[in-house]
Coordinates of C-alpha atoms in Angstrom, one line a residue:
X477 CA 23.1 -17.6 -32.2
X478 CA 21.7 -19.2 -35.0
X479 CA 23.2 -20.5 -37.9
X480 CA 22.5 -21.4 -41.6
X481 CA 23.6 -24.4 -43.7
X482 CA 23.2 -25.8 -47.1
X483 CA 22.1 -28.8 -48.3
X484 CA 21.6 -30.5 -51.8
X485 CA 18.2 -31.9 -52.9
X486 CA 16.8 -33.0 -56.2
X487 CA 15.4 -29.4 -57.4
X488 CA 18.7 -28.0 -56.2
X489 CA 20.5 -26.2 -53.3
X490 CA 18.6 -25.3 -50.2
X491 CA 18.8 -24.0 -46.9
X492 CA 18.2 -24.7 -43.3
X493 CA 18.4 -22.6 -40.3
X494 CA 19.3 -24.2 -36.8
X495 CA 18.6 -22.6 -33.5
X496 CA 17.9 -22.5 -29.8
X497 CA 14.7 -21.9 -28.3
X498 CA 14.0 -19.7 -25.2
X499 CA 14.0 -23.0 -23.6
X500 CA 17.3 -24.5 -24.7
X501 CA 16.2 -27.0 -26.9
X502 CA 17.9 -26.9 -30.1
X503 CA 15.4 -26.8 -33.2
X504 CA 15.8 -26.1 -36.8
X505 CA 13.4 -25.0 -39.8
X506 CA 14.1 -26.2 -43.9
X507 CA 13.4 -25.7 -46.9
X508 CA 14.6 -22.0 -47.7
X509 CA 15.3 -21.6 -51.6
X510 CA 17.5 -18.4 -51.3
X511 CA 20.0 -17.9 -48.6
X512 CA 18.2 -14.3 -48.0
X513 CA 15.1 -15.9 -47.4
X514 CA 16.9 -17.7 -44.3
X515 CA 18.8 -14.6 -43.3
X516 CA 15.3 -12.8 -43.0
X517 CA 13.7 -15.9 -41.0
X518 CA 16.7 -16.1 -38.4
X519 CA 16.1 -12.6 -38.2
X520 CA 12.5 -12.5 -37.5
X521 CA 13.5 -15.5 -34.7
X522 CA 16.3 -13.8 -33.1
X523 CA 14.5 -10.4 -32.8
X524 CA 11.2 -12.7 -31.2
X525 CA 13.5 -14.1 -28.8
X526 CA 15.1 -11.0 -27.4
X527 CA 11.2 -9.3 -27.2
X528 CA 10.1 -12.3 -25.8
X529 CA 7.5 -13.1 -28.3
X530 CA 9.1 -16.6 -29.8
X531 CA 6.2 -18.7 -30.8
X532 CA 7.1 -22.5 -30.8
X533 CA 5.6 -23.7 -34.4
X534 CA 4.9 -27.0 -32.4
X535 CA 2.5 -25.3 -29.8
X536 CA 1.0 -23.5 -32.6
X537 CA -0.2 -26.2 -33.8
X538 CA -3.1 -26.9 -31.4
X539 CA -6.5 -27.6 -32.2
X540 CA -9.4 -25.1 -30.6
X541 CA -10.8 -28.7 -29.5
X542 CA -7.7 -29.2 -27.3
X543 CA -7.9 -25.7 -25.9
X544 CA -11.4 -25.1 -25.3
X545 CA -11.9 -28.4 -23.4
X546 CA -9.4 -27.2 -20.9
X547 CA -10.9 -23.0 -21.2
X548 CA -14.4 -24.9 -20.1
X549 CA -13.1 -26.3 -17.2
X550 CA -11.4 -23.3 -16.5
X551 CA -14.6 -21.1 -16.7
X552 CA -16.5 -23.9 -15.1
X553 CA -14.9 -23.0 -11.9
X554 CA -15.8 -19.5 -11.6
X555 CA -18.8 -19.2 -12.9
X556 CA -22.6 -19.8 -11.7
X557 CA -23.9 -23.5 -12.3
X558 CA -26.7 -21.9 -13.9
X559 CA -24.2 -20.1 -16.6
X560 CA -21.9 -23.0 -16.8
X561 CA -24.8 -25.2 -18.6
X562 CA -25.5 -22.5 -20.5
X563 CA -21.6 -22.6 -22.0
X564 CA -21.0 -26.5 -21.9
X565 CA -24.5 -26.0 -24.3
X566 CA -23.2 -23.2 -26.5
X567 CA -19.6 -25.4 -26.9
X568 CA -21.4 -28.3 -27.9
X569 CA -23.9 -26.9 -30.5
X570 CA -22.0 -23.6 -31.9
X571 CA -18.6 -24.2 -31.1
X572 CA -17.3 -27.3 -31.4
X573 CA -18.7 -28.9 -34.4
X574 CA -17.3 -25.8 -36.5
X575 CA -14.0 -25.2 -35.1
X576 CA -13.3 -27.8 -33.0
X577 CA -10.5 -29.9 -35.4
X578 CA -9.1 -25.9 -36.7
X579 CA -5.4 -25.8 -35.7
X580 CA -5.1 -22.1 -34.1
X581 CA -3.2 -20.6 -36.6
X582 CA -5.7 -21.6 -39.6
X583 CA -8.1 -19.8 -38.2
X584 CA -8.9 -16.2 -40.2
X585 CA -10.9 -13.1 -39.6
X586 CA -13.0 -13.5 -42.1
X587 CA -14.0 -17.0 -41.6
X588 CA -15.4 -15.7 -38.2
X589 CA -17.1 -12.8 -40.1
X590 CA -19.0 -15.3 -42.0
X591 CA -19.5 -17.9 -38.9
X592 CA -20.6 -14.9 -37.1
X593 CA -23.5 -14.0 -39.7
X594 CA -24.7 -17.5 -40.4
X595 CA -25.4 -17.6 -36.9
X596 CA -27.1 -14.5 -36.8
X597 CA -29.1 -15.9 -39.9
X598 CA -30.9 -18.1 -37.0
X599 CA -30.3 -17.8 -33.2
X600 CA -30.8 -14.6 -30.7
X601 CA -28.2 -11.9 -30.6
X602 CA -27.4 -13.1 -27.1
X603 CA -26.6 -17.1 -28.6
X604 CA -24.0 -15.3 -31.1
X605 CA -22.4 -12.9 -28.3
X606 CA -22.0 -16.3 -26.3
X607 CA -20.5 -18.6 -29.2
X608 CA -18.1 -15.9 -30.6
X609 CA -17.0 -15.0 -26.9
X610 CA -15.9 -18.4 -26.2
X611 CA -13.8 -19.1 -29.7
X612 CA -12.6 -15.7 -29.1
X613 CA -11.6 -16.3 -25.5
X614 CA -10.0 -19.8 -26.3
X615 CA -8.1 -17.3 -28.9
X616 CA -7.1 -15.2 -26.2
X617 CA -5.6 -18.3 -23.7
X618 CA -3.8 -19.5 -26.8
X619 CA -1.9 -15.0 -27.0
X620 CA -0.9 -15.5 -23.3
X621 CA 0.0 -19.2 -23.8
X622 CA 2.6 -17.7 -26.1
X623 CA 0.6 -19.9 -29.0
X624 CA -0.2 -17.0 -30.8
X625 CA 1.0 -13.5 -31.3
X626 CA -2.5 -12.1 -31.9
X627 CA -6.0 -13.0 -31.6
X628 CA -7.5 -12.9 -35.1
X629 CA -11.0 -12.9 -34.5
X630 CA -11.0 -10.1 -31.9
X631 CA -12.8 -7.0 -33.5
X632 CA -15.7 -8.9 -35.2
X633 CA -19.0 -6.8 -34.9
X634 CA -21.4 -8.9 -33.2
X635 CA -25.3 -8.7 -33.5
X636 CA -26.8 -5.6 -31.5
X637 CA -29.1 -7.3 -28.8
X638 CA -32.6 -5.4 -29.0
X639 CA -34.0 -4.3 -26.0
X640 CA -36.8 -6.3 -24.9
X641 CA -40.1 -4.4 -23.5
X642 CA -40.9 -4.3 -20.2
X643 CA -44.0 -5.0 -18.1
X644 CA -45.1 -3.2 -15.4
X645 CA -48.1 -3.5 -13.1
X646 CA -49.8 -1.2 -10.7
X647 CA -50.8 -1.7 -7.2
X648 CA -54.4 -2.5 -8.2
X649 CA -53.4 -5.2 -10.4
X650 CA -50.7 -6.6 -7.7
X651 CA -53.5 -6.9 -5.8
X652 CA -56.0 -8.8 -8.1
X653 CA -53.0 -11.1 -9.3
X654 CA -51.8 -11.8 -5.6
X655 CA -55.4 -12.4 -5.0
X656 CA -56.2 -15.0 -7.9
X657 CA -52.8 -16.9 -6.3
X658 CA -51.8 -19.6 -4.9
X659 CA -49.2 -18.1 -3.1
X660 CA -50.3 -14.8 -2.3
X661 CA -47.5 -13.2 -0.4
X662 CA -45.2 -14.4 -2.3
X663 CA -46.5 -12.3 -5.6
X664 CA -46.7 -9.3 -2.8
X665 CA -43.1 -9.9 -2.0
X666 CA -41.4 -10.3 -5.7
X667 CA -43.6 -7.2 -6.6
X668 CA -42.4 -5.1 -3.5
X669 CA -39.0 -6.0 -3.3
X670 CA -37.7 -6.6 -6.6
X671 CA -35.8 -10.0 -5.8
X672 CA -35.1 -12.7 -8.6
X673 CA -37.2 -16.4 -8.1
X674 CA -34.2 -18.1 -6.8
X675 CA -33.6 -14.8 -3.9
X676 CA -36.8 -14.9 -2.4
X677 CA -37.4 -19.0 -2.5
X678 CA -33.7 -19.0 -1.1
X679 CA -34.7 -17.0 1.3
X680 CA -34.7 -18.7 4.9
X681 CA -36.4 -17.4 8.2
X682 CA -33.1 -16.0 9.7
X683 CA -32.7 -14.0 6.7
X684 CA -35.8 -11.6 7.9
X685 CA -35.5 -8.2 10.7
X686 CA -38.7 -7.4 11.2
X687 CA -37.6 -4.5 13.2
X688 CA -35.6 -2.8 10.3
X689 CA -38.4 -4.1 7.9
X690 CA -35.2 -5.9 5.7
X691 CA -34.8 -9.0 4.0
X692 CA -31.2 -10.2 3.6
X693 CA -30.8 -12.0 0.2
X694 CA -27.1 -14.3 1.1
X695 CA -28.7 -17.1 -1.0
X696 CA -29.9 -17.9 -4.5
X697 CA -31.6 -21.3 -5.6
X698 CA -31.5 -22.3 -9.7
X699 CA -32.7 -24.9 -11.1
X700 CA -30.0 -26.0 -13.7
X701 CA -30.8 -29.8 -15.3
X702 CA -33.8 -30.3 -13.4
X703 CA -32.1 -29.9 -9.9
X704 CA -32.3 -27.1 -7.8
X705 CA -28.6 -25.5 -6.7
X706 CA -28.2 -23.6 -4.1
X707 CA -25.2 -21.2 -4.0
X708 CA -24.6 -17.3 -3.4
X709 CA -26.5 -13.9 -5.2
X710 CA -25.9 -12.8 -8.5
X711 CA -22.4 -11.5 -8.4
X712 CA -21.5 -12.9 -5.1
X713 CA -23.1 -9.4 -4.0
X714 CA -25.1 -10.2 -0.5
X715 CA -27.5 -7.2 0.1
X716 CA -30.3 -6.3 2.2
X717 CA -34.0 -5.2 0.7
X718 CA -36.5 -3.5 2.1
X719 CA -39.8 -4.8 2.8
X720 CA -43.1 -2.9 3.0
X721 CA -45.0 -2.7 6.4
X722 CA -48.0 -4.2 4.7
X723 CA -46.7 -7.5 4.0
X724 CA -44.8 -8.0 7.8
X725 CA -48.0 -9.7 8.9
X726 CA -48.0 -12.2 5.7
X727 CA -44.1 -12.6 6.5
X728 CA -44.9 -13.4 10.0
X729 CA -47.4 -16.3 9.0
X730 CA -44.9 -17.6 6.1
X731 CA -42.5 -18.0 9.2
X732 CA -44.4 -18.8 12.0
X733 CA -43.3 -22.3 13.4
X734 CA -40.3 -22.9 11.6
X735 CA -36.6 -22.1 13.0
X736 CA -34.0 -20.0 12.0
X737 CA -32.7 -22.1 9.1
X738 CA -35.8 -23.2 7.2
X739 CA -37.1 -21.5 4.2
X740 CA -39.9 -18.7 4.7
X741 CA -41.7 -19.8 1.6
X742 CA -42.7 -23.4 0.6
X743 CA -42.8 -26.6 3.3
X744 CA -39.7 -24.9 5.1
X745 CA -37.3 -27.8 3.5
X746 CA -37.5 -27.9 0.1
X747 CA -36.8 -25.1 -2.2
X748 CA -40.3 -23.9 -4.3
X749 CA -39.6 -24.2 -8.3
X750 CA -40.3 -22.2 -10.7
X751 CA -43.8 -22.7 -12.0
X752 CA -44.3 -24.1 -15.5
X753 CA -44.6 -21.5 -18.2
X754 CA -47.6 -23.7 -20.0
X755 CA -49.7 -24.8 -17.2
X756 CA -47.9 -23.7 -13.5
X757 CA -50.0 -22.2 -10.9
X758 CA -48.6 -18.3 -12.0
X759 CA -50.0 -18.9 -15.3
X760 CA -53.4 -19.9 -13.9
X761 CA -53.0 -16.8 -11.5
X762 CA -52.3 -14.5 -14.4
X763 CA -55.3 -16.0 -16.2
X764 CA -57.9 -15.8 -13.4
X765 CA -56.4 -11.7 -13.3
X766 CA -56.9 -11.3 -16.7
X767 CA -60.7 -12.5 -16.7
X768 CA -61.3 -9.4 -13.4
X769 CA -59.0 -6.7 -15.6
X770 CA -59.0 -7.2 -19.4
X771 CA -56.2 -5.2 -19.2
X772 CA -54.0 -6.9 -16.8
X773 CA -51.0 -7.9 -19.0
X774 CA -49.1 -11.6 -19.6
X775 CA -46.6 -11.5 -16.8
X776 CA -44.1 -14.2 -15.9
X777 CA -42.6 -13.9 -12.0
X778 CA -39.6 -12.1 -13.2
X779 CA -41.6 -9.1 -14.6
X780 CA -42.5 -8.5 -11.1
X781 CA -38.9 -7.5 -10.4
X782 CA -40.1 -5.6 -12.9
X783 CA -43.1 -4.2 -11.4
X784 CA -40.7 -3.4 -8.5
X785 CA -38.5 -1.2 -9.6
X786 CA -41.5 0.8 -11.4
X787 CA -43.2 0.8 -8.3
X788 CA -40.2 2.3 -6.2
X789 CA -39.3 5.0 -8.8
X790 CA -42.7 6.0 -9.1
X791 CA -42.8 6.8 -5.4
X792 CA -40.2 8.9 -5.4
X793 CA -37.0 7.0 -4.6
X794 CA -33.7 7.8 -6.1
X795 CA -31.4 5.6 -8.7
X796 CA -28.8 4.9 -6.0
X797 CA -31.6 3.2 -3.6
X798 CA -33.3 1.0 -6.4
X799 CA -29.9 -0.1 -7.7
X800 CA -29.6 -1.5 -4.6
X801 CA -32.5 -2.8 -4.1
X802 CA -32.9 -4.6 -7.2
X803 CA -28.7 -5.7 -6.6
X804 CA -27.4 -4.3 -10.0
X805 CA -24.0 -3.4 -10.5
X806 CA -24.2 0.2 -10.9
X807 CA -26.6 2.8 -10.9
X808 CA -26.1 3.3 -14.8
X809 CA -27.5 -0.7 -15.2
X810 CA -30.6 0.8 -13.2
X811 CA -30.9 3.8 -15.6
X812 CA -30.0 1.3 -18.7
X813 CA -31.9 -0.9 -17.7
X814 CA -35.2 0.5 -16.5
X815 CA -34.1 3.9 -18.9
X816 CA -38.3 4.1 -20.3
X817 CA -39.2 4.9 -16.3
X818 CA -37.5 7.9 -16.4
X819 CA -39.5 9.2 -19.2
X820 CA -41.3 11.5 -17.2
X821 CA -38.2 13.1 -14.8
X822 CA -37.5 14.6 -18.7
X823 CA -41.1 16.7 -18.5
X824 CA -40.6 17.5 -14.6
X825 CA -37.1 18.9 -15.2
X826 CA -38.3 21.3 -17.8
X827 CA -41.2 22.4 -15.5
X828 CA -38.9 23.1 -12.1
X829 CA -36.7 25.1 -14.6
X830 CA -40.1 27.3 -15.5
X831 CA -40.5 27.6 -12.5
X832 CA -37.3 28.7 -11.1
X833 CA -36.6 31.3 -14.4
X834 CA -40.3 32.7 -13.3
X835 CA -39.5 33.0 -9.5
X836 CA -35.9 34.7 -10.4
X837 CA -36.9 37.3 -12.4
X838 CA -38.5 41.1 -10.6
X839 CA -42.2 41.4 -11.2
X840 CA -42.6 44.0 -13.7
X841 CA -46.0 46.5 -13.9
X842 CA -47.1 45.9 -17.7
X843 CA -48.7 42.5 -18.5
X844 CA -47.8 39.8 -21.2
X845 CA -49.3 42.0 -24.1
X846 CA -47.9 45.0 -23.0
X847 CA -44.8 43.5 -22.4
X848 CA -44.5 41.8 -26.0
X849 CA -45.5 45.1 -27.9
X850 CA -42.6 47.4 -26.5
X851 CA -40.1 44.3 -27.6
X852 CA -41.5 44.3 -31.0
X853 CA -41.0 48.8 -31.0
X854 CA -37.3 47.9 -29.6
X855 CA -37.2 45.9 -32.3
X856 CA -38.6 48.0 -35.1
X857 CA -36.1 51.1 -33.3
X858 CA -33.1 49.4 -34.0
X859 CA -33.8 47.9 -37.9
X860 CA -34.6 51.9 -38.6
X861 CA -31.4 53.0 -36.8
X862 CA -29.6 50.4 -38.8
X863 CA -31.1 50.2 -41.9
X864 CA -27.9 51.5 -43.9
X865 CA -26.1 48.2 -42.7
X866 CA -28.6 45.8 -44.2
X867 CA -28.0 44.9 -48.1
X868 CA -30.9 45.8 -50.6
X869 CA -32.2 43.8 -53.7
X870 CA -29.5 43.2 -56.9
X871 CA -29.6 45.2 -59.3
X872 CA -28.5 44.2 -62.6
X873 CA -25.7 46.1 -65.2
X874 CA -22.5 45.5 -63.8
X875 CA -19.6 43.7 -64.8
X876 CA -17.6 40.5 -63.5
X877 CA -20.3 38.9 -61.8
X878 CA -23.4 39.9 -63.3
X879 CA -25.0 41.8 -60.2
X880 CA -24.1 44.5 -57.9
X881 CA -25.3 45.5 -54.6
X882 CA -26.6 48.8 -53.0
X883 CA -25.6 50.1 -49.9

């Protein structure tokens, strides 16, 4: 139990309040002017105690420096090498240089609130999401660590991310890009099967049934600092896409002669990269297209994952098989996602339900005309037979409110 002494100092009488922590260790806090006020802190500490939510001051005062190096490492080891540059960068240029020598417990709401729309001032909404979600998740290890008994930056609104455009080819111009390429089946495969760069130049020969017509994506090869990594799909999810009959023959060439575990596309041994954005052989592709079709769009390989899933909707397959294909999450991420390509199921669901009302109802023998005029005498019937229930024009020259009404 803790208890409460006196002691003299030079502005007078003051108080201190010794007691044990859930650990054992004895500890004490000073400095109380009133007795009361020492009362209502040993309170406070003996009903955290028995809850179980004692906060050591000592571990409260941490930096975020001191946390979030260790929450780095932490993330570091679950994440994607790809996403883990992207934090270690967003720590280092957001993070850190604002926060890093804050003790936990000086932190407020409304300094995030304002660190929040400075950022916003300047970078993407996606650059803010990141840097707040890593101070707030630091936060968060510092409320289990029993370091704080709230997060105080949880809640802050965050930037709305705006949805970006997307581009979609047709068949004819798939054909005139694949055929101003330097890898030809290789645009026929990213626009026919909806796999992401690193999927389809991960992909290795054993990874094809040409019976079934399937590709099996198990690998995924990023470049992250200027060296290719190879580790698992987006997700960790393996899953197998379907392939078109058209392009088995181009599949069979991109294979022929190598085994089981070299790559289909590329030498067979090392892993194609992605092709520069300013002067890579896509670019020069989509530039010889654009010169055949004025109309042929600026695409960058990932808009023919793009291209993909328009194509497969188009022909008529359903959410569930393109969510798969394209290896989202759920079949609400395909709708989200790819929402503007379902535009039209809006006009064809309105049609089949004309369609149906029309088929439901008996045939009758007047036309359309006749049809509208005996509503409009139905009509007319029932206004005569109730015309004593509808209220005629004000007439003026009564009391109270200055009008009265006729029946």
């Amino acid at each position: 139990m803790a208890s409460i002494t006196y002691y003299q100092t030079a502005d007078g009488r003051r108080y201190r309040v010794r007691y044990r922590k859930p650990d054992g260790l004895q500890t004490d806090k000073s400095g109380f002017k009133t007795r009361r006020d020492a009362e209502q802190f040993r309170a406070r500490v003996e009903v955290a105690i028995t809850r179980g939510e004692y906060i050591d001051p000592k571990d409260a005062r941490v930096t975020i420096a001191e946390l979030g190096e260790r929450w780095l490492a932490n993330r570091m080891r679950v994440v994607k090498p790809s996403y883990a540059r992207t934090l270690q960068s967003a720590w280092e240029i957001q993070v850190r240089p604002v926060w890093g020598d804050r003790a936990i417990t000086k932190i407020l709401y409304s300094e995030a609130e304002d660190w929040v729309s400075e950022l916003s001032a300047t970078r993407s909404a996606t650059t803010v999401a990141r840097a707040y979600g890593i101070l707030a998740g630091i936060l968060d290890t510092a409320v289990r660590d029993r370091r704080l008994s709230s997060n105080p930056i949880r809640g802050v609104k965050l930037p709305r991310k705006k949805k970006k455009s997307h581009v979609y080819l047709t068949h004819r111009q798939v054909d005139v890009l694949a055929g101003t390429s330097l890898y030809p089946t290789l645009v026929y495969f990213l626009a026919y099967t909806g796999m992401r760069w690193g999927e389809a130049t991960g992909l290795r020969v054993k990874h094809l049934n040409f019976t079934r017509r399937r590709a099996f994506v198990e690998e995924n090869a990023v470049t992250v600092g200027g060296s290719i990594i190879v580790g698992t799909p987006k997700d960790h999810e393996k899953r197998s896409v379907p392939f078109p009959r058209f392009l088995a023959a181009d599949l069979r060439k991109a294979a022929a002669g190598k085994n089981d575990d070299e790559l289909v596309f590329g030498d067979g041994t090392d892993h194609m990269r992605t092709p520069s954005s300013q002067d890579g052989w896509f670019v020069a592709a989509v530039k010889r297209a654009r010169k055949v079709d004025p109309s042929f769009k600026k695409v960058t390989p990932h808009d023919l994952r793009h291209t993909a899933a328009s194509l497969a909707i188009s022909s008529g397959a359903n959410v569930k098989a393109v969510q798969h294909m394209l290896g989202h999450a759920s079949a609400a991420m395909t709708l989200d996602t790819y929402s503007d390509l379902f535009e039209d199921d809006l006009d064809a669901v309105a049609e089949a339900l004309d369609r149906a009302r029309t088929e439901a109802q008996p045939l009758k023998p007047t036309g359309l005309a006749n049809g509208a005029v005996a509503r409009t005498r139905r009509a007319q019937k029932l206004r005569e037979e109730n015309k004593r229930y509808y209220v005629a024009a004000p007439v003026t020259g009564a009391t109270g409110s200055g009008r009265t009404f006729e029946r």
